[in-house]
CSV table of C-alpha atoms in Angstrom, one decimal:
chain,number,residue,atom,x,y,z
X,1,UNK,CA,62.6,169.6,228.3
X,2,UNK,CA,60.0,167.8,230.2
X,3,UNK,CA,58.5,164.8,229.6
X,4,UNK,CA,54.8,166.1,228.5
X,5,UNK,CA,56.3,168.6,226.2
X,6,UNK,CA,58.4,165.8,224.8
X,7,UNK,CA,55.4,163.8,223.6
X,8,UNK,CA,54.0,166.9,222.3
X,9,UNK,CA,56.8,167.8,220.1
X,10,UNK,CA,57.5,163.7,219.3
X,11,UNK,CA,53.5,163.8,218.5
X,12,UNK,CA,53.6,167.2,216.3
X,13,UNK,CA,56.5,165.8,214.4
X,14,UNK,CA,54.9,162.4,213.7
X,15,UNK,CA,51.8,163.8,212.5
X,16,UNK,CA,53.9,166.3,209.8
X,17,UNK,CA,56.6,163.2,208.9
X,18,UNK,CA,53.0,161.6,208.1
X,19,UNK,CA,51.6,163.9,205.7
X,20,UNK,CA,54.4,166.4,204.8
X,21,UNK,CA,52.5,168.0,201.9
X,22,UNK,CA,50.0,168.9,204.6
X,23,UNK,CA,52.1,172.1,205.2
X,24,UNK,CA,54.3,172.2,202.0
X,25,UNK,CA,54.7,176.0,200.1
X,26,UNK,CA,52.5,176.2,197.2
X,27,UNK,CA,53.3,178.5,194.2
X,28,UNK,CA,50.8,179.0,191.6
X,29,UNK,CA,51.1,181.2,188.4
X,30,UNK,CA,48.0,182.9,187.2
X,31,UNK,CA,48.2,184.0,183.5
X,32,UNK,CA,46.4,186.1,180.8
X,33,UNK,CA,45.0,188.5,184.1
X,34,UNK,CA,43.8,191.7,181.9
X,35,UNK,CA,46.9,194.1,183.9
X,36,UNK,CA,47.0,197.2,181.3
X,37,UNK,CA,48.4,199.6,183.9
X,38,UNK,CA,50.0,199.9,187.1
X,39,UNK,CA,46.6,200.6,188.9
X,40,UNK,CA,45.9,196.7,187.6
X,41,UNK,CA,48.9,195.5,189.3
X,42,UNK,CA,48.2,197.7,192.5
X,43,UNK,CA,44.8,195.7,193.0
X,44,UNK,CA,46.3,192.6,192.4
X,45,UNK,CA,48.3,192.9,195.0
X,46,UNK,CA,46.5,194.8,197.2
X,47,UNK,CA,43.5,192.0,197.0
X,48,UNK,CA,45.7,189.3,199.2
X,49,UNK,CA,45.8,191.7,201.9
X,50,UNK,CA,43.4,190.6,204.6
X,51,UNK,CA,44.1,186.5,202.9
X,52,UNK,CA,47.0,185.7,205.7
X,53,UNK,CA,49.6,183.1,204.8
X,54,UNK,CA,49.8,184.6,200.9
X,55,UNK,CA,51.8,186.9,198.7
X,56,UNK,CA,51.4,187.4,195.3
X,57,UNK,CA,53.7,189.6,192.9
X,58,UNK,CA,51.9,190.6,189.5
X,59,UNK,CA,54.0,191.6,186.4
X,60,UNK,CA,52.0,193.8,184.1
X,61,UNK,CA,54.3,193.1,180.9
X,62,UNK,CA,53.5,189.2,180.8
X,63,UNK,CA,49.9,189.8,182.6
X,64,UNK,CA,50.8,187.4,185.0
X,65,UNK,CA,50.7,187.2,189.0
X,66,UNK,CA,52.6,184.5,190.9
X,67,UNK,CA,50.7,183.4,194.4
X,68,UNK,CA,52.6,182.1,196.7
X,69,UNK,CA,50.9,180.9,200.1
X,70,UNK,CA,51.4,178.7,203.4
X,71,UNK,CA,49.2,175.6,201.6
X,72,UNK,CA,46.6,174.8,199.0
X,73,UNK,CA,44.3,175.8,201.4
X,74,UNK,CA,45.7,179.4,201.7
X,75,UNK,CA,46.7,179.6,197.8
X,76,UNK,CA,42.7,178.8,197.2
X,77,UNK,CA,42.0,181.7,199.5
X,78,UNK,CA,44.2,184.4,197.8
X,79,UNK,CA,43.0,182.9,193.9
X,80,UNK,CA,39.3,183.7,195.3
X,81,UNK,CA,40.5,186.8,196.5
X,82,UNK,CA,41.8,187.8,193.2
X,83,UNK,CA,38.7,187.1,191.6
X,84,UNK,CA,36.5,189.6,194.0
X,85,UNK,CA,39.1,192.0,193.2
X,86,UNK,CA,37.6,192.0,189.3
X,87,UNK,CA,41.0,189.6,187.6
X,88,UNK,CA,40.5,186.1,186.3
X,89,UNK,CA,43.4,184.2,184.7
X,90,UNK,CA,44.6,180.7,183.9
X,91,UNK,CA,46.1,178.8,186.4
X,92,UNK,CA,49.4,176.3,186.2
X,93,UNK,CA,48.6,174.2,189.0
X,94,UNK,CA,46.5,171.1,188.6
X,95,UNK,CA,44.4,171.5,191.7
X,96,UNK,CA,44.0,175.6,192.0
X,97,UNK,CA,41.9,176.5,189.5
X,98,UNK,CA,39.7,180.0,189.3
X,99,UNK,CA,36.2,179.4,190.0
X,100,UNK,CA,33.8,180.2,187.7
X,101,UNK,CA,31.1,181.6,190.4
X,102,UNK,CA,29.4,184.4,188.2
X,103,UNK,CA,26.1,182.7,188.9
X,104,UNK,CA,24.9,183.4,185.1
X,105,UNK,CA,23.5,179.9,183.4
X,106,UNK,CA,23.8,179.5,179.3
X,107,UNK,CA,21.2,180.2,177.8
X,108,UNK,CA,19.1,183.9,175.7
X,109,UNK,CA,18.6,186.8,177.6
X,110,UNK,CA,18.0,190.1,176.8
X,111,UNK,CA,19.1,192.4,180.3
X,112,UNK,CA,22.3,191.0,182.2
X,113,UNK,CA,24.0,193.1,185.0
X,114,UNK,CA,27.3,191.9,186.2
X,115,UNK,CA,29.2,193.3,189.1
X,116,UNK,CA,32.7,193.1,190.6
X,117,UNK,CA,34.8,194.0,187.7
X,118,UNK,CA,38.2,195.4,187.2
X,119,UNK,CA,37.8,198.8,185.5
X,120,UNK,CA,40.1,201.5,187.1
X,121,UNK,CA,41.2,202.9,183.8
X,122,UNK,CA,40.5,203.5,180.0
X,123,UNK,CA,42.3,200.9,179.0
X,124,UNK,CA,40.5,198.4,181.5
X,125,UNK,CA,37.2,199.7,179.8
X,126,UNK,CA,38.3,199.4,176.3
X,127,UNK,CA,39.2,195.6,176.7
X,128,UNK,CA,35.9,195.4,178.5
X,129,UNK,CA,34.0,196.6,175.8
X,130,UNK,CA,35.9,194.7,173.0
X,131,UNK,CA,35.2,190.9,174.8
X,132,UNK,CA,31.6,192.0,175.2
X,133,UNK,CA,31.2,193.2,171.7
X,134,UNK,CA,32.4,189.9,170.7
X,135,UNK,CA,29.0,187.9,171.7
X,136,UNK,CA,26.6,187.3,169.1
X,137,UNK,CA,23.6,189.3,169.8
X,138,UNK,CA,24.7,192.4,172.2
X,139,UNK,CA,23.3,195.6,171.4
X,140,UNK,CA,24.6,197.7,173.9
X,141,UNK,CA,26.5,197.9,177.3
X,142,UNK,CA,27.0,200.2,179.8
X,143,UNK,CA,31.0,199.7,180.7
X,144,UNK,CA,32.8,202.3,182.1
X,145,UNK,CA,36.4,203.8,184.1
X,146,UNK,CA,36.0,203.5,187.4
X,147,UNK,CA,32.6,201.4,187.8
X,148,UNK,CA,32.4,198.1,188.7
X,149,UNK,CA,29.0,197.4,187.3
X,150,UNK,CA,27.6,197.1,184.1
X,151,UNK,CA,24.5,196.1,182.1
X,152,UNK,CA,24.5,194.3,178.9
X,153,UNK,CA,21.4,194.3,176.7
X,154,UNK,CA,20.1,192.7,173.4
X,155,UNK,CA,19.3,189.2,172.9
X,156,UNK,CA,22.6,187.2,173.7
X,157,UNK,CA,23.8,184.0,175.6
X,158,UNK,CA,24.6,185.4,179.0
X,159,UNK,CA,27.6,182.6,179.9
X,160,UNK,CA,29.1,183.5,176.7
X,161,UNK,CA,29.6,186.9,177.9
X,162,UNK,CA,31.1,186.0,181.2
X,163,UNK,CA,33.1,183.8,179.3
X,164,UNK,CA,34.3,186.2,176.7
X,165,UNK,CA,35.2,188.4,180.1
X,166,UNK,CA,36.8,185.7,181.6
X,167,UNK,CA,39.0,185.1,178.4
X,168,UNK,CA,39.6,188.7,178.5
X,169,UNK,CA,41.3,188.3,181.9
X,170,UNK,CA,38.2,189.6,184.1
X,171,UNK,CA,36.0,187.7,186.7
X,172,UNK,CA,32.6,189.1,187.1
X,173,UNK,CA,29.6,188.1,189.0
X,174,UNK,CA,25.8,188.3,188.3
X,175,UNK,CA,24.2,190.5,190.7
X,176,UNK,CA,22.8,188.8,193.6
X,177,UNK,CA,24.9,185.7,193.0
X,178,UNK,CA,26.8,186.0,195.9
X,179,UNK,CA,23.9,186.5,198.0
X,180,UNK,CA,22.8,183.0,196.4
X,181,UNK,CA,25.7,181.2,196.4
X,182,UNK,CA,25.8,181.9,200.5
X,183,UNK,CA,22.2,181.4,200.9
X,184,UNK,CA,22.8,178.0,199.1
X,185,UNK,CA,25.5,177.2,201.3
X,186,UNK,CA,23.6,177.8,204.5
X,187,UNK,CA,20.8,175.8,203.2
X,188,UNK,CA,22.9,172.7,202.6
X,189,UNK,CA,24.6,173.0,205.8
X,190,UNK,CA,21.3,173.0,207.9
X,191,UNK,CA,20.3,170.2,205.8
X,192,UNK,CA,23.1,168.5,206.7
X,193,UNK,CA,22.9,168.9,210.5
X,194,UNK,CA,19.4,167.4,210.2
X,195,UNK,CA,20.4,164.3,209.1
């Protein structure tokens, strides 16, 4: 081996023998994901396919899905990923939580549309309708098989609806959050070039 590909390797080594989590495995187990069928399962899975560096196997009898990924980096990646595919669950890792990114504040409303939800079956809608129906003040919604938006109406606290989905094992989004949240993000990182 020559001498400049020596240092390279002496150098590459260094840096890892410095900081050997930098690179470590990470496993997380997400539980109570709302997985009623094998359809559930399928999008699970099928949501860490374009997140490289990640796996995930989902077990529909414990409603559970186990990540595992390159790093923490990666494993926040495929978590996200599972959450735009419609899932939300609980986490067992310290660090690697699910975000809540639904964009909806607390707070009276009478009209709230969410998008991005899991509902590929009967069963998926059921559940749907069962954690929505448990929020003071809902009057009607417009859940159903196969649709990944809904509307909510009566005079309820919006959060407590996404939260009532979350604890149901779905992640939803307002609509337009997304479109916020990025709009946000560019804003703050123009700002922060200015300075």
């Amino acid at each position: 081996m020559n001498k400049p590909l020596l240092s390279l390797a002496f150098g590459a080594a260094m840096v890892l023998l410095a900081n050997p989590l930098a690179h470590a495995e990470v496993t997380v187990k997400l539980s109570k994901l709302h997985l009623c069928c094998g359809a559930c399962v399928k999008a699970v899975e099928g949501a860490l396919e374009k997140v490289e560096g990640a796996t995930v196997e989902a077990d529909q009898d414990s409603g559970s899905a186990v990540v595992t990924a390159a790093d923490q980096k990666t494993a926040r990646k495929a978590i996200g990923a599972i959450g735009r595919a419609g899932f939300h669950g609980e986490t067992d890792h310290a660090k690697l939580k699910m975000q809540d990114n639904s964009g909806v504040k607390a707070g009276v409303t009478k009209r709230l549309e969410l998008v991005g939800v899991h509902n590929c079956c009967g069963g998926c809608n059921k559940a749907i309708k069962a954690a929505i129906a448990t929020v003071d003040g809902v009057q009607a919604d417009t859940a159903k098989p196969k649709s990944k938006t809904l509307v909510i109406e009566g005079e309820f606290d919006g959060l407590a609806v996404v939260n009532a989905l979350n604890k149901a094992g779905f992640h939803v989004r307002a609509k337009g959050a997304a479109k916020e949240a990025a709009a946000a993000r560019k804003k703050k990182a123009a700002e922060s070039t200015e300075e």
